[in-house]
Short mmCIF file of C-alpha atoms in Angstrom, two decimals:
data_model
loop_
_atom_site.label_atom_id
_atom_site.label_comp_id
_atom_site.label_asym_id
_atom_site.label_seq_id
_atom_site.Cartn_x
_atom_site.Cartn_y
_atom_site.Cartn_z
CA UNK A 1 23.45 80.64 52.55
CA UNK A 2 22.42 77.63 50.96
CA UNK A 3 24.16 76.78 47.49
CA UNK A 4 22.96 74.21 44.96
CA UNK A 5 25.38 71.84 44.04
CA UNK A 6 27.37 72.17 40.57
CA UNK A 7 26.42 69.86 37.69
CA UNK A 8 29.41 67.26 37.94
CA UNK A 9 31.92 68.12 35.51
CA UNK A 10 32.72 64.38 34.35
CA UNK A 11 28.45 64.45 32.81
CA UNK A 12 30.39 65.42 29.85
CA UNK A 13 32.79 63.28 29.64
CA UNK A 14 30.62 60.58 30.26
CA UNK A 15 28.60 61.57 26.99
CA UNK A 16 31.62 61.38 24.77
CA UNK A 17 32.76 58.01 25.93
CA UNK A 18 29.07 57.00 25.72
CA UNK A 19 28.50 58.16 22.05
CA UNK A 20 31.96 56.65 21.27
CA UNK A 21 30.45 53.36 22.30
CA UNK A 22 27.56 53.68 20.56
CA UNK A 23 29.10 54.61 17.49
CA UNK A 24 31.50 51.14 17.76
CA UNK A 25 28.90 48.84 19.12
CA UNK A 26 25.67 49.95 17.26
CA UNK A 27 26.90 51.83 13.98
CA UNK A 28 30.05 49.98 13.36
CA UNK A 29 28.79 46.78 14.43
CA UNK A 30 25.30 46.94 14.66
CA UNK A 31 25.23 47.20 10.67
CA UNK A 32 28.07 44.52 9.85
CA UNK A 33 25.81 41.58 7.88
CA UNK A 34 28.88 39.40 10.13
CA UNK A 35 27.59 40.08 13.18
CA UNK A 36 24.28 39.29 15.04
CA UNK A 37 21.31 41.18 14.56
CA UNK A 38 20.38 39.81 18.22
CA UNK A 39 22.05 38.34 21.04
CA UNK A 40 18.85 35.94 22.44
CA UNK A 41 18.69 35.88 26.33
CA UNK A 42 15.83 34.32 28.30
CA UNK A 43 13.54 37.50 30.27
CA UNK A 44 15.37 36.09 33.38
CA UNK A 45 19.15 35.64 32.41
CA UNK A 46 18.74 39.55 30.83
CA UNK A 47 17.33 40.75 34.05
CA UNK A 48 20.18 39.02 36.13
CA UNK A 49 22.93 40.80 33.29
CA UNK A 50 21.31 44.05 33.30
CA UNK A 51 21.19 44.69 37.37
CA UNK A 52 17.93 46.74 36.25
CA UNK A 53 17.82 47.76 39.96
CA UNK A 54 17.53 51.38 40.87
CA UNK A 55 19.32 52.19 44.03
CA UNK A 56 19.95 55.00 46.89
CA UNK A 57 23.42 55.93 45.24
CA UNK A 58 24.60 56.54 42.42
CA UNK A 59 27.08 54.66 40.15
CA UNK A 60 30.93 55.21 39.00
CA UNK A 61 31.61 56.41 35.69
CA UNK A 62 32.94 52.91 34.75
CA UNK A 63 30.17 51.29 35.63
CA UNK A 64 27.58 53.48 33.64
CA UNK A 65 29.54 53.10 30.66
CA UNK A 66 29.43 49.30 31.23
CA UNK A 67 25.71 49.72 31.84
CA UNK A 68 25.84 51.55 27.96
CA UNK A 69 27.69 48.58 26.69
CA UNK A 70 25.01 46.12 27.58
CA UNK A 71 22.21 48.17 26.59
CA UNK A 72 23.54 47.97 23.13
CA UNK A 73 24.98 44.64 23.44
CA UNK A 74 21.25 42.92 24.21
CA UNK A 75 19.40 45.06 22.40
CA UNK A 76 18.09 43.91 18.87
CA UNK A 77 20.08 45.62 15.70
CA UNK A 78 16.95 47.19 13.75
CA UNK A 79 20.11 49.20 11.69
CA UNK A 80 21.30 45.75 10.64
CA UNK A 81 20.66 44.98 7.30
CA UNK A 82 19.60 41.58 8.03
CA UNK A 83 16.54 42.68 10.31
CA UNK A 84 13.73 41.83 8.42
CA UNK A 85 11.00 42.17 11.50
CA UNK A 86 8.97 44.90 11.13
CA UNK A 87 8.36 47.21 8.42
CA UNK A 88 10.92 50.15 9.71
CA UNK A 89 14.87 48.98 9.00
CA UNK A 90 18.22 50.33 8.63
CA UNK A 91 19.47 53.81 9.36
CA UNK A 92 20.15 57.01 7.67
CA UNK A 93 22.95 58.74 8.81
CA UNK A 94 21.84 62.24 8.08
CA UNK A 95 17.87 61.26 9.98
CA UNK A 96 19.69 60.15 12.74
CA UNK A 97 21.75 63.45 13.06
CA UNK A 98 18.32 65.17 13.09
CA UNK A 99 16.90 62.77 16.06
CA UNK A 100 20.61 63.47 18.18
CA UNK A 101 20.30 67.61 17.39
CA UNK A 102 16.24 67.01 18.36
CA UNK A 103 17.27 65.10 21.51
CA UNK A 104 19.78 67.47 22.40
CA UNK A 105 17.65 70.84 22.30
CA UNK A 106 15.05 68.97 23.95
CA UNK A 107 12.21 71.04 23.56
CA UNK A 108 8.08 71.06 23.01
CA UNK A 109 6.77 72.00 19.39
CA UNK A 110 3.59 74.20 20.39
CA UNK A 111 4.75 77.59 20.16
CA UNK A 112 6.92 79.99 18.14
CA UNK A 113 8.37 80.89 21.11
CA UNK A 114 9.90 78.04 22.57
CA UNK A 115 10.38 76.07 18.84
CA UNK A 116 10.66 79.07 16.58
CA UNK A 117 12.89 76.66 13.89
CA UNK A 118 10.44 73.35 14.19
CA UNK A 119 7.45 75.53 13.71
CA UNK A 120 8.56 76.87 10.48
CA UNK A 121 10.34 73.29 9.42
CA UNK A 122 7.34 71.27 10.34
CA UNK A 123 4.94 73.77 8.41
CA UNK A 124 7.17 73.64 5.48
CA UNK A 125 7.68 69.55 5.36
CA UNK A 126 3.93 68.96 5.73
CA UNK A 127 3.49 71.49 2.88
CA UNK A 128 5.72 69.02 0.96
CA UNK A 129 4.14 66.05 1.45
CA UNK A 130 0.09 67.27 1.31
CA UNK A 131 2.02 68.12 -2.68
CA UNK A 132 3.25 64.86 -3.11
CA UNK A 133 -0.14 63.28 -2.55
CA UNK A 134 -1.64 65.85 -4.85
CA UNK A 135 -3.11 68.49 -2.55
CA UNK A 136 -1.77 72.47 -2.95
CA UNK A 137 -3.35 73.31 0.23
CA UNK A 138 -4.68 72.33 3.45
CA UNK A 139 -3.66 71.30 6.47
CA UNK A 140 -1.91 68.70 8.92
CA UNK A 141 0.58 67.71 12.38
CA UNK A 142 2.88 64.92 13.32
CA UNK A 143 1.72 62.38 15.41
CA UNK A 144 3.58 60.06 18.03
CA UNK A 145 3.35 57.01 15.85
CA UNK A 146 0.86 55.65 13.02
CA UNK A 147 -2.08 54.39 15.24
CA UNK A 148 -2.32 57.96 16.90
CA UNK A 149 -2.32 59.38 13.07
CA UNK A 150 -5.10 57.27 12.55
CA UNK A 151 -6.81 58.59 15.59
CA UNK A 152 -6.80 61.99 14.94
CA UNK A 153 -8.34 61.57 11.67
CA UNK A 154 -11.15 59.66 13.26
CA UNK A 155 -11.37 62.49 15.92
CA UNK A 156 -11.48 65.31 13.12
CA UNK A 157 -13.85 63.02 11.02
CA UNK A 158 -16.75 62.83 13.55
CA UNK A 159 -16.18 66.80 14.55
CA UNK A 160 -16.76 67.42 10.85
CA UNK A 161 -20.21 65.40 11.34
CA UNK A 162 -21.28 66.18 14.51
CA UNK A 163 -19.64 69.09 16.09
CA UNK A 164 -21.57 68.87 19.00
CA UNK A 165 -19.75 65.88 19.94
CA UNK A 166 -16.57 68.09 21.24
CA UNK A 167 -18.64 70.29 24.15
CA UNK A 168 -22.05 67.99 24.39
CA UNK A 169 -19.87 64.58 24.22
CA UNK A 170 -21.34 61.03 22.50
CA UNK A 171 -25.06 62.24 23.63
CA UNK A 172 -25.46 64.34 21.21
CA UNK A 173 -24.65 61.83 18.15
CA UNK A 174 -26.41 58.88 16.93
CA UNK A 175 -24.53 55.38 16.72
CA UNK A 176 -21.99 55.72 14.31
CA UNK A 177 -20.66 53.99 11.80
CA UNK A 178 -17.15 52.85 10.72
CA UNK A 179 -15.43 50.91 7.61
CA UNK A 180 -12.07 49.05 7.76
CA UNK A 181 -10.81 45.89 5.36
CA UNK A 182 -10.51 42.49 7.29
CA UNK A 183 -6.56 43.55 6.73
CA UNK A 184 -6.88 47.13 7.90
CA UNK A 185 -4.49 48.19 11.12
CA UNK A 186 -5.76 47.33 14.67
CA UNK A 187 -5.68 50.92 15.72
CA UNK A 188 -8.85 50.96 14.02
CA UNK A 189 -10.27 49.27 16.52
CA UNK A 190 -8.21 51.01 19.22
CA UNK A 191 -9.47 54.46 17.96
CA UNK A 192 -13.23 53.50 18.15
CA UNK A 193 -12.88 52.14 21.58
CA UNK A 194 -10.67 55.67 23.15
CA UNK A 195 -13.35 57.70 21.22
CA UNK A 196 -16.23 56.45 22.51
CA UNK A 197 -18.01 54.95 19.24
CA UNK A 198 -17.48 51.19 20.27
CA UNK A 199 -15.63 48.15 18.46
CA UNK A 200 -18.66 46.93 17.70
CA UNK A 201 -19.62 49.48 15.47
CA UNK A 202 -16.14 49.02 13.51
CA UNK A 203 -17.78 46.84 10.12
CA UNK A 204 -15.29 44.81 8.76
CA UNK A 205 -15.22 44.68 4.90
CA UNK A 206 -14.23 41.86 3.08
CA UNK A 207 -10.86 41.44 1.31
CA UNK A 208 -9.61 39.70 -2.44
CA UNK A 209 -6.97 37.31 -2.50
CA UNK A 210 -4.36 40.08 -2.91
CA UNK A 211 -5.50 41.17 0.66
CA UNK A 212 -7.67 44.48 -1.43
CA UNK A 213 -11.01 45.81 0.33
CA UNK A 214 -13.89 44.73 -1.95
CA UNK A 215 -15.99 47.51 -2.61
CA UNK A 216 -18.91 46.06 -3.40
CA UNK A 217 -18.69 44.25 0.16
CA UNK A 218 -18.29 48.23 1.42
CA UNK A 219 -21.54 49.13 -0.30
CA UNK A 220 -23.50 45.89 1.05
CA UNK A 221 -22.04 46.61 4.74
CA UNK A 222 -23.31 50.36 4.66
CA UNK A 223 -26.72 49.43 4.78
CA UNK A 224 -26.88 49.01 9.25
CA UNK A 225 -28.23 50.77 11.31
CA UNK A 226 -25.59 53.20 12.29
CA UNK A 227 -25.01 57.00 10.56
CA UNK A 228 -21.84 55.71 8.34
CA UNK A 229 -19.45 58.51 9.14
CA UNK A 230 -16.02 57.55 8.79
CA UNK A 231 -14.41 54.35 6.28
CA UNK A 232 -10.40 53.44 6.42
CA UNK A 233 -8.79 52.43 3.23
CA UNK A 234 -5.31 51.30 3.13
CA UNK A 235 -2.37 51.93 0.71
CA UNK A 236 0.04 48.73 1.93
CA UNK A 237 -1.70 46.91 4.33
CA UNK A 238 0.68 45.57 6.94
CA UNK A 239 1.01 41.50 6.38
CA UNK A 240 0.22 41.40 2.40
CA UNK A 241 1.32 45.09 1.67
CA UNK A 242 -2.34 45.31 -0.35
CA UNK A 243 -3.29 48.40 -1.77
CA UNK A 244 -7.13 49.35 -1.73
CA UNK A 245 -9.15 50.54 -4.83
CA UNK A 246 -9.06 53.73 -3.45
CA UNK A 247 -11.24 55.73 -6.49
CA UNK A 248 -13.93 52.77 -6.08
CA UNK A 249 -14.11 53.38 -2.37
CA UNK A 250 -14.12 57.49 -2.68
CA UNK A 251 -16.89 57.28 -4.83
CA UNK A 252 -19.15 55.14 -2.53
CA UNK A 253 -17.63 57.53 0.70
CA UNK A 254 -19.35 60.28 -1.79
CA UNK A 255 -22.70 59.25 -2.39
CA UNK A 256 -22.36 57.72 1.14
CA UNK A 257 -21.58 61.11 3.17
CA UNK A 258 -18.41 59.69 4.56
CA UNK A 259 -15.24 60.89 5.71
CA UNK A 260 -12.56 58.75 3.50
CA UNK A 261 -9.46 58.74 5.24
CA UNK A 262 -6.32 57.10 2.99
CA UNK A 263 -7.00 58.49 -0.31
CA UNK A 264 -7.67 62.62 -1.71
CA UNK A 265 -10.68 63.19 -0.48
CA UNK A 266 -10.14 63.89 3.02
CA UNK A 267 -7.21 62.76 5.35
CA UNK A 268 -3.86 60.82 4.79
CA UNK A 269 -1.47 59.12 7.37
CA UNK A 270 1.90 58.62 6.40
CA UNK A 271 4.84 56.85 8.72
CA UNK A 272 8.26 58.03 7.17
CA UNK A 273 9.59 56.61 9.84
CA UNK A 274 9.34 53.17 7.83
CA UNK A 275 9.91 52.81 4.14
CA UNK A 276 11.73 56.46 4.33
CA UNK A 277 14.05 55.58 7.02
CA UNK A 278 13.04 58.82 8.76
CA UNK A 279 13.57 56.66 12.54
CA UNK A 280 11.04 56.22 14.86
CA UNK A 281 8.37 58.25 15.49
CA UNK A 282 8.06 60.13 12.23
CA UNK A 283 3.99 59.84 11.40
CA UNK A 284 2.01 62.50 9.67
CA UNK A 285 -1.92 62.71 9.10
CA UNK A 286 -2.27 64.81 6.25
CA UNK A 287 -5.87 66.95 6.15
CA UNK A 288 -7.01 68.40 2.84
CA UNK A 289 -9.32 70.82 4.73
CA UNK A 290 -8.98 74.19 4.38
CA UNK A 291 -11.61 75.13 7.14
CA UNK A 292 -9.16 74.70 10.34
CA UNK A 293 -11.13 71.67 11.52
CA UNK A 294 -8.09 70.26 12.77
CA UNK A 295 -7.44 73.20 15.55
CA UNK A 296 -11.30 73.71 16.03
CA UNK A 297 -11.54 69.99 16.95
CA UNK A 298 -8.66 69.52 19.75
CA UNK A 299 -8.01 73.73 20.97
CA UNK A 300 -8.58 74.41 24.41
CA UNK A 301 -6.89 77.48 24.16
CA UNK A 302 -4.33 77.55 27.26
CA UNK A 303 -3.93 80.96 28.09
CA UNK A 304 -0.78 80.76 29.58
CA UNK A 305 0.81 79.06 26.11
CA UNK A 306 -1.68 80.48 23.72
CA UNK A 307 -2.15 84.04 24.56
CA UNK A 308 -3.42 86.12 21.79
CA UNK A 309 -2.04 89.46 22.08
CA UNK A 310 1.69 87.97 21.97
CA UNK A 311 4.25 90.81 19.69
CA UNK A 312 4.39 88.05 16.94
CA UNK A 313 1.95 86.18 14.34
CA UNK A 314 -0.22 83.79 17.14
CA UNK A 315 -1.15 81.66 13.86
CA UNK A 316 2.17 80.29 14.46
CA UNK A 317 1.48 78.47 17.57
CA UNK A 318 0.08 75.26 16.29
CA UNK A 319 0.49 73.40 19.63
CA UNK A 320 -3.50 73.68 20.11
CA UNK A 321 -4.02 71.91 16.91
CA UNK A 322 -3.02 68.51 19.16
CA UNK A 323 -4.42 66.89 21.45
CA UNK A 324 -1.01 66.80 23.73
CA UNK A 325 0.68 69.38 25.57
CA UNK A 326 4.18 68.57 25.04
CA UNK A 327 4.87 67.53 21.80
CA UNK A 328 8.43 65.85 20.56
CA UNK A 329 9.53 67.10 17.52
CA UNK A 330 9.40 65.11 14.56
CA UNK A 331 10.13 66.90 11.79
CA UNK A 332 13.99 67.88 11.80
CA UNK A 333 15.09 64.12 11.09
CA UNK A 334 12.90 63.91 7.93
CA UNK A 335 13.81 67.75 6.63
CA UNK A 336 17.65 66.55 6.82
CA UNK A 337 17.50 63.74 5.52
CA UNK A 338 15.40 64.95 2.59
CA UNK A 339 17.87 67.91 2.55
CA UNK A 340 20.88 65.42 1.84
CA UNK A 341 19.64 63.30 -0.83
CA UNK A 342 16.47 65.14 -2.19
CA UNK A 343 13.23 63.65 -3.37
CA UNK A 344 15.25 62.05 -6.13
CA UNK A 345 17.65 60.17 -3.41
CA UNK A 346 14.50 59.08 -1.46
CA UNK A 347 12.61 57.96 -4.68
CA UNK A 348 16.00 55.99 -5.98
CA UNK A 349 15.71 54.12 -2.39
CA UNK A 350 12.10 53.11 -2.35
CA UNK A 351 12.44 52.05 -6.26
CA UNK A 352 15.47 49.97 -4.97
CA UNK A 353 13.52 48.09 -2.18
CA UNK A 354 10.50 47.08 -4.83
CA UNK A 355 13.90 46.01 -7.18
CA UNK A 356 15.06 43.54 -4.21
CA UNK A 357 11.27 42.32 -3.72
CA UNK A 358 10.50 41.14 -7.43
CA UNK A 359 14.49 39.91 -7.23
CA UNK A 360 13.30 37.80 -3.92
CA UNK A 361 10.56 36.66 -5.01
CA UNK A 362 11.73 35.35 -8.82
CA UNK A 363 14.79 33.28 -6.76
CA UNK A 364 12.14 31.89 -4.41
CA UNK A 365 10.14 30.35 -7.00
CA UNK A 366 12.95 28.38 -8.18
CA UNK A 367 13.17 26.58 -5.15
CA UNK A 368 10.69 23.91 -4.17
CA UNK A 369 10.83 24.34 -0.43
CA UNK A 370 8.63 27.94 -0.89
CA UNK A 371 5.52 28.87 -1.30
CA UNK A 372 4.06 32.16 -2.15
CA UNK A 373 1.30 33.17 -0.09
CA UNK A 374 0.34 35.42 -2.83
CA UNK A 375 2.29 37.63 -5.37
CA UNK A 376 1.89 41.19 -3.31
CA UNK A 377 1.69 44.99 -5.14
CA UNK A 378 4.73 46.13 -2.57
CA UNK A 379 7.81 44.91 -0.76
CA UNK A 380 5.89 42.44 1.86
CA UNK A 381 6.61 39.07 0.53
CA UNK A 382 4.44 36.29 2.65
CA UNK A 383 5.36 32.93 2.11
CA UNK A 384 5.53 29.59 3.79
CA UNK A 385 8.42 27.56 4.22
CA UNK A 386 7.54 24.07 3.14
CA UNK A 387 10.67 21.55 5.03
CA UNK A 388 11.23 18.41 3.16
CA UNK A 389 9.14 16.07 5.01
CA UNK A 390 5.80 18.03 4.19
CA UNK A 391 6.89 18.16 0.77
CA UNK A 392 3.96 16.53 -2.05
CA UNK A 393 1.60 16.09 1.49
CA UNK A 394 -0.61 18.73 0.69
CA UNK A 395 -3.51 16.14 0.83
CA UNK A 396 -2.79 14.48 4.12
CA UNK A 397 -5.20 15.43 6.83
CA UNK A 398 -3.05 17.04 9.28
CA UNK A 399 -1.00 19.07 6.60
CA UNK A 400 -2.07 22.34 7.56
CA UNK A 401 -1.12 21.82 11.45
CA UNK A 402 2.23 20.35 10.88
CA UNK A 403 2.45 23.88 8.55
CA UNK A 404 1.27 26.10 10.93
CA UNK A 405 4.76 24.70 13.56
CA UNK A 406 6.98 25.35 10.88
CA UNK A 407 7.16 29.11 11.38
CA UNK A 408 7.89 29.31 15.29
CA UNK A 409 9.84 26.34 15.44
CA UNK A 410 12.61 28.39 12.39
CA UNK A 411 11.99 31.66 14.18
CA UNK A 412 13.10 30.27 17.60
CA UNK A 413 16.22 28.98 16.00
CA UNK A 414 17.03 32.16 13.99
CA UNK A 415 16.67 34.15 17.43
CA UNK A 416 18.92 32.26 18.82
CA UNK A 417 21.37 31.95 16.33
CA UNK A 418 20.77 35.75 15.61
CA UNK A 419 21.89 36.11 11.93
CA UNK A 420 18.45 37.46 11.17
CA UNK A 421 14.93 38.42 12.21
CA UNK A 422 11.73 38.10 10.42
CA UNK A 423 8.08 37.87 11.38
CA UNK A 424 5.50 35.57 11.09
CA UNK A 425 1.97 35.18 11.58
CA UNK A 426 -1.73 33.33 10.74
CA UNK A 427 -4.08 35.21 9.09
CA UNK A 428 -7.53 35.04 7.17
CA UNK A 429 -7.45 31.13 7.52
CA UNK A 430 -3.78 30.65 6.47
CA UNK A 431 -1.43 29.08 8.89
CA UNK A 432 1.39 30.83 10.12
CA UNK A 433 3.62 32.16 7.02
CA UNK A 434 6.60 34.28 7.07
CA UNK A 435 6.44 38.18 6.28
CA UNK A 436 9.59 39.31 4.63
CA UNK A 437 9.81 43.25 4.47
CA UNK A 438 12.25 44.72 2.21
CA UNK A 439 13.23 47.93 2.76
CA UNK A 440 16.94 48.93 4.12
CA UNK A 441 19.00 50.55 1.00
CA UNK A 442 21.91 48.73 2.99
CA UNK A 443 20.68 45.37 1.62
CA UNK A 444 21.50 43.74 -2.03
CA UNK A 445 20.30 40.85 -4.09
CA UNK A 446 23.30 39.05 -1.88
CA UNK A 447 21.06 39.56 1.26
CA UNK A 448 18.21 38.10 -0.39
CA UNK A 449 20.29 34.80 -1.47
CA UNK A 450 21.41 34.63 2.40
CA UNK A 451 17.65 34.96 3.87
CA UNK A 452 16.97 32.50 1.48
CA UNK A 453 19.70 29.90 2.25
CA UNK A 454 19.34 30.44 5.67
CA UNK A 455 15.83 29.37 6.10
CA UNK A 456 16.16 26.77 3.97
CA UNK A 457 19.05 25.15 6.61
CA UNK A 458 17.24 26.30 9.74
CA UNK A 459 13.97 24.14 8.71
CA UNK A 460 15.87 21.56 7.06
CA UNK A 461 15.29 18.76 9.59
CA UNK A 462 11.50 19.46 10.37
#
């Protein structure tokens, strides 16, 4: 008779020497300031050094470890303290234990059955943090990422006015109505398109200089004609780091019938997969509902995951509150890292990243090559780099445009280089400006002197 053949014996073998390399290449070296955060190769020379082919036959043992080598070896170093790029950094040891166990018992968080622990651990972590926005009940889920936090609480918020909308679709609503600052996240957008409501009923509210929605511009946009259902306010916008005026906006959401998402009055998403140093994906939306709108919204009720007369409590099996199937799980990184170091240890870390900020920003005013885009609430700090031949040209007609190639021209050479990485961008009629994002606990004020020094001598002959 027919026998399958045996799992190779050398798979595990092959997964020590693997983590060994990972541990040397991307742990040890990956966070040594001394090495490269990148190792820049054209899309065409990394194609050539990867052999990204997939073939009839399989590889030798050497040569998949090789292939592990140069995964790491091309790949950027977001663990390295000098990666400044996006607004997730570093690595927690004890977060990172959590993603390897998570990985390793690779299963779906949507019943007791199959996820007994994760069940229990994701109830009790969400629990946590409705508390530490202020809420002693209600209700919530992790989400694969920010944008799709965002989108559930846009799905929830038009259930909650129009419940017809989940069996009788968009023809049973009127045009609706949503509010988002002019700095606001994309996924706004994104949201209102995969829901059906339409970009072009996403109203864009005006912003201060700080980057702040203006109420008052809220109230004066609410007056269309569209059912104003749902408005987005923002604690830390994602260029300036702005933080709405989130009482200002609740009380116009009030008298206004609106779902306020962002504040505690209705829904909350939170990434601690950034500033907590959770690793990615580790995004919450946070429900202060007490109602169950959030399973009533997405359940199908599968009857072949979701049966009801199962010899244990069925309100455990919160898989229907989602709108996936499979779900990763995303809680077990967060609960062990909070486990190691406690709120206290993850409140010492986030008052040590605003520390480094003010500490940036005081050394960058004493030099005359930078200029503060504005002085931000958080630990974004935009500025432009002004290279000694633009210096005292403010006036001169094509100042802004020789600006605006400052930017990519230093960010090209940094890549290169690969001693650091950090973003730039136009926005709101400013010219490209950097974005510096503070938040690894690896870095110190000796980091900040470096980023500093080293712009200065990769623009220093524009």
């Amino acid at each position: 008779a027919w026998q399958p053949k045996p799992v190779r014996s050398d798979g595990k073998l092959f997964l020590t020497e693997a983590f060994n390399v990972i541990m040397e290449e991307i742990l040890h070296k990956g966070t040594d300031s001394e090495e490269k955060v990148c190792e820049w190769k054209d899309p065409d020379q990394l194609r050539a050094l990867l052999d990204l082919d997939l073939r009839e036959h399989g590889e030798s043992h050497k040569q998949l470890l090789q292939r592990v080598r140069d995964v790491a070896r091309y790949s950027v170093k977001t663990c390295h303290p000098r990666f400044f790029n996006q607004l997730f950094a570093g690595v927690d040891y004890h977060a990172l234990t959590g993603r390897l166990l998570t990985e390793t018992l690779n299963t779906s968080q949507y019943t007791y059955e199959v996820a007994p622990v994760f069940v229990l651990m994701e109830e009790e972590v969400l629990c946590k943090l409705r508390s530490l926005v202020g809420w002693s009940e209600g209700d919530g889920i992790f989400c694969p990422g920010g944008s799709m936090s965002n989108m559930y609480a846009m799905n929830v918020a038009r259930y909650w006015a129009f419940p017809q909308v989940k069996t009788q679709g968009l023809w049973a609503t009127p045009r609706m109505a949503i509010f988002t600052s002019q700095q606001g996240h994309y996924s706004m957008k994104k949201a209102a398109a995969f829901l059906g409501i339409g970009t072009d009923n996403v109203f864009i509210v005006q912003v201060d200089e700080s980057g702040s929605m203006r109420p008052e511009d809220l109230e004066a946009k609410i007056v269309q004609d569209a059912v104003p259902f749902f408005v987005n306010a923002t604690a830390g916008t994602t260029v300036q780091g702005a933080f709405d005026p989130l009482n200002r906006i609740a009380d116009i959401s009030e008298r206004n019938g609106m779902w306020m998402h962002v504040d505690v009055t209705n829904s909350v998403t939170w990434n601690p997969h950034k500033m907590l140093l959770a690793g990615l994906q580790c995004s919450v939306v946070l429900f202060r509902d007490t109602t169950n709108l959030l399973m009533h919204c997405h359940s199908a009720k599968a009857t072949y995951l979701f049966q009801q007369d199962k010899f244990y409590d069925t309100s455990l099996d919160t898989g229907d509150k989602s709108i996936q199937c499979g779900r990763k799980v995303d809680c077990l990184k967060l609960w062990l890292m909070w486990k190691a170091i406690g709120t206290h240890g993850l409140s010492e870390r986030v008052e040590k990243a605003f520390a480094l900020a003010r500490y940036l920003v005081e050394e960058m005013e004493k030099r005359d090559n930078f200029k503060l885009v504005c002085k931000g609430p958080f630990v974004n700090v935009c500025f432009w780099f002004i290279p000694p031949s633009l210096r005292g040209k403010e006036n001169s007609a094509d100042y802004q445009e020789s600006l605006s190639k400052v930017a990519p021209v230093i960010k090209e050479r940094m890549m290169k280089r690969g001693t650091m990485m950090v973003g730039y961008q136009p926005m709101d009629g400013h010219v490209n400006f950097f974005r510096m994002v503070v938040v690894s606990p690896q870095l110190t004020t000796k980091d900040m002197d470096f980023f500093l020094d080293e712009i200065e001598d990769l623009g220093k002959d524009l």
